[in-house]
Amino acid sequence: MSGTQIMQAIIEILVGGITQVAKGIGEGLSTLAQSVFLQTTGEGASATTTLSTFGVLIVVFAGISLAIGLSRWVVNFVASLGARNR
């Protein structure tokens, strides 16, 4: 084997290892998110998946936060009309 072929083999091994680690982490995070935010009731064709109580609370508080943030932005924008920019 030449030096170039050895380097290519090393790079293939490293890239393959990194790819497998990334896939494992991604699958783990996906499973975690599904188990925390989703709940499935029933079996087979009659199974339904809905947001868990925790997921509903997250959505509600995110909506409240968004509404307050946008309201503050609008009030500050309207209050600054006619003022010089900083």
mmCIF file of C-alpha atoms in Angstrom:
data_model
loop_
_atom_site.group_PDB
_atom_site.id
_atom_site.type_symbol
_atom_site.label_atom_id
_atom_site.label_comp_id
_atom_site.label_asym_id
_atom_site.label_seq_id
_atom_site.Cartn_x
_atom_site.Cartn_y
_atom_site.Cartn_z
ATOM 1 C CA MET A 1 0.000 0.000 0.000
ATOM 2 C CA SER A 2 1.179 3.464 -0.805
ATOM 3 C CA GLY A 3 1.043 6.402 1.578
ATOM 4 C CA THR A 4 -2.001 7.826 -0.187
ATOM 5 C CA GLN A 5 -3.920 4.573 0.127
ATOM 6 C CA ILE A 6 -3.070 4.318 3.831
ATOM 7 C CA MET A 7 -4.311 7.887 4.419
ATOM 8 C CA GLN A 8 -7.524 7.160 2.501
ATOM 9 C CA ALA A 9 -8.128 4.043 4.609
ATOM 10 C CA ILE A 10 -7.567 5.986 7.838
ATOM 11 C CA ILE A 11 -9.912 8.755 6.721
ATOM 12 C CA GLU A 12 -12.609 6.230 5.748
ATOM 13 C CA ILE A 13 -12.368 4.590 9.184
ATOM 14 C CA LEU A 14 -12.590 7.947 10.993
ATOM 15 C CA VAL A 15 -15.491 9.241 8.885
ATOM 16 C CA GLY A 16 -17.351 5.955 9.291
ATOM 17 C CA GLY A 17 -16.916 6.084 13.067
ATOM 18 C CA ILE A 18 -18.051 9.693 13.306
ATOM 19 C CA THR A 19 -21.057 8.951 11.099
ATOM 20 C CA GLN A 20 -22.130 6.007 13.274
ATOM 21 C CA VAL A 21 -21.759 8.054 16.473
ATOM 22 C CA ALA A 22 -23.829 10.886 14.976
ATOM 23 C CA LYS A 23 -26.557 8.458 13.866
ATOM 24 C CA GLY A 24 -26.652 6.919 17.349
ATOM 25 C CA ILE A 25 -26.943 10.315 19.032
ATOM 26 C CA GLY A 26 -29.670 11.396 16.606
ATOM 27 C CA GLU A 27 -31.715 8.245 17.175
ATOM 28 C CA GLY A 28 -31.308 8.606 20.937
ATOM 29 C CA LEU A 29 -32.472 12.233 20.932
ATOM 30 C CA SER A 30 -35.410 11.365 18.700
ATOM 31 C CA THR A 31 -36.481 8.574 21.025
ATOM 32 C CA LEU A 32 -36.093 10.865 24.047
ATOM 33 C CA ALA A 33 -38.215 13.610 22.481
ATOM 34 C CA GLN A 34 -40.927 11.149 21.480
ATOM 35 C CA SER A 35 -41.080 9.569 24.924
ATOM 36 C CA VAL A 36 -41.247 12.954 26.674
ATOM 37 C CA PHE A 37 -43.667 14.812 24.379
ATOM 38 C CA LEU A 38 -45.853 12.097 22.824
ATOM 39 C CA GLN A 39 -48.105 9.405 24.229
ATOM 40 C CA THR A 40 -49.696 6.606 22.255
ATOM 41 C CA THR A 41 -52.950 4.948 23.269
ATOM 42 C CA GLY A 42 -54.409 1.838 21.711
ATOM 43 C CA GLU A 43 -52.784 -0.789 19.565
ATOM 44 C CA GLY A 44 -52.449 -1.538 15.883
ATOM 45 C CA ALA A 45 -54.644 0.401 13.461
ATOM 46 C CA SER A 46 -56.629 2.023 16.270
ATOM 47 C CA ALA A 47 -53.534 3.537 17.927
ATOM 48 C CA THR A 48 -53.575 7.306 18.364
ATOM 49 C CA THR A 49 -50.638 9.530 19.217
ATOM 50 C CA THR A 50 -51.219 12.791 21.088
ATOM 51 C CA LEU A 51 -49.153 15.338 22.986
ATOM 52 C CA SER A 52 -48.416 14.408 26.555
ATOM 53 C CA THR A 53 -49.376 16.694 29.437
ATOM 54 C CA PHE A 54 -45.803 17.976 29.550
ATOM 55 C CA GLY A 55 -45.903 18.706 25.800
ATOM 56 C CA VAL A 56 -49.156 20.656 26.179
ATOM 57 C CA LEU A 57 -47.675 22.718 29.030
ATOM 58 C CA ILE A 58 -44.599 23.518 26.926
ATOM 59 C CA VAL A 59 -46.773 24.664 24.012
ATOM 60 C CA VAL A 60 -48.972 26.817 26.271
ATOM 61 C CA PHE A 61 -46.061 28.571 27.981
ATOM 62 C CA ALA A 62 -44.253 29.029 24.655
ATOM 63 C CA GLY A 63 -47.379 30.706 23.256
ATOM 64 C CA ILE A 64 -47.665 33.009 26.277
ATOM 65 C CA SER A 65 -43.989 33.924 25.995
ATOM 66 C CA LEU A 66 -44.338 34.635 22.287
ATOM 67 C CA ALA A 67 -47.415 36.813 22.841
ATOM 68 C CA ILE A 68 -45.699 38.852 25.571
ATOM 69 C CA GLY A 69 -42.528 39.248 23.514
ATOM 70 C CA LEU A 70 -44.372 40.397 20.406
ATOM 71 C CA SER A 71 -46.527 42.795 22.451
ATOM 72 C CA ARG A 72 -43.434 44.373 24.000
ATOM 73 C CA TRP A 73 -41.829 44.700 20.579
ATOM 74 C CA VAL A 74 -44.910 46.434 19.132
ATOM 75 C CA VAL A 75 -45.213 48.809 22.119
ATOM 76 C CA ASN A 76 -41.524 49.739 21.893
ATOM 77 C CA PHE A 77 -41.791 50.236 18.129
ATOM 78 C CA VAL A 78 -44.851 52.486 18.400
ATOM 79 C CA ALA A 79 -43.335 54.417 21.316
ATOM 80 C CA SER A 80 -40.144 55.066 19.332
ATOM 81 C CA LEU A 81 -41.899 56.539 16.292
ATOM 82 C CA GLY A 82 -40.616 60.054 15.752
ATOM 83 C CA ALA A 83 -37.568 59.490 17.942
ATOM 84 C CA ARG A 84 -34.055 59.489 16.580
ATOM 85 C CA ASN A 85 -32.445 56.142 15.996
ATOM 86 C CA ARG A 86 -29.614 55.238 18.311
#
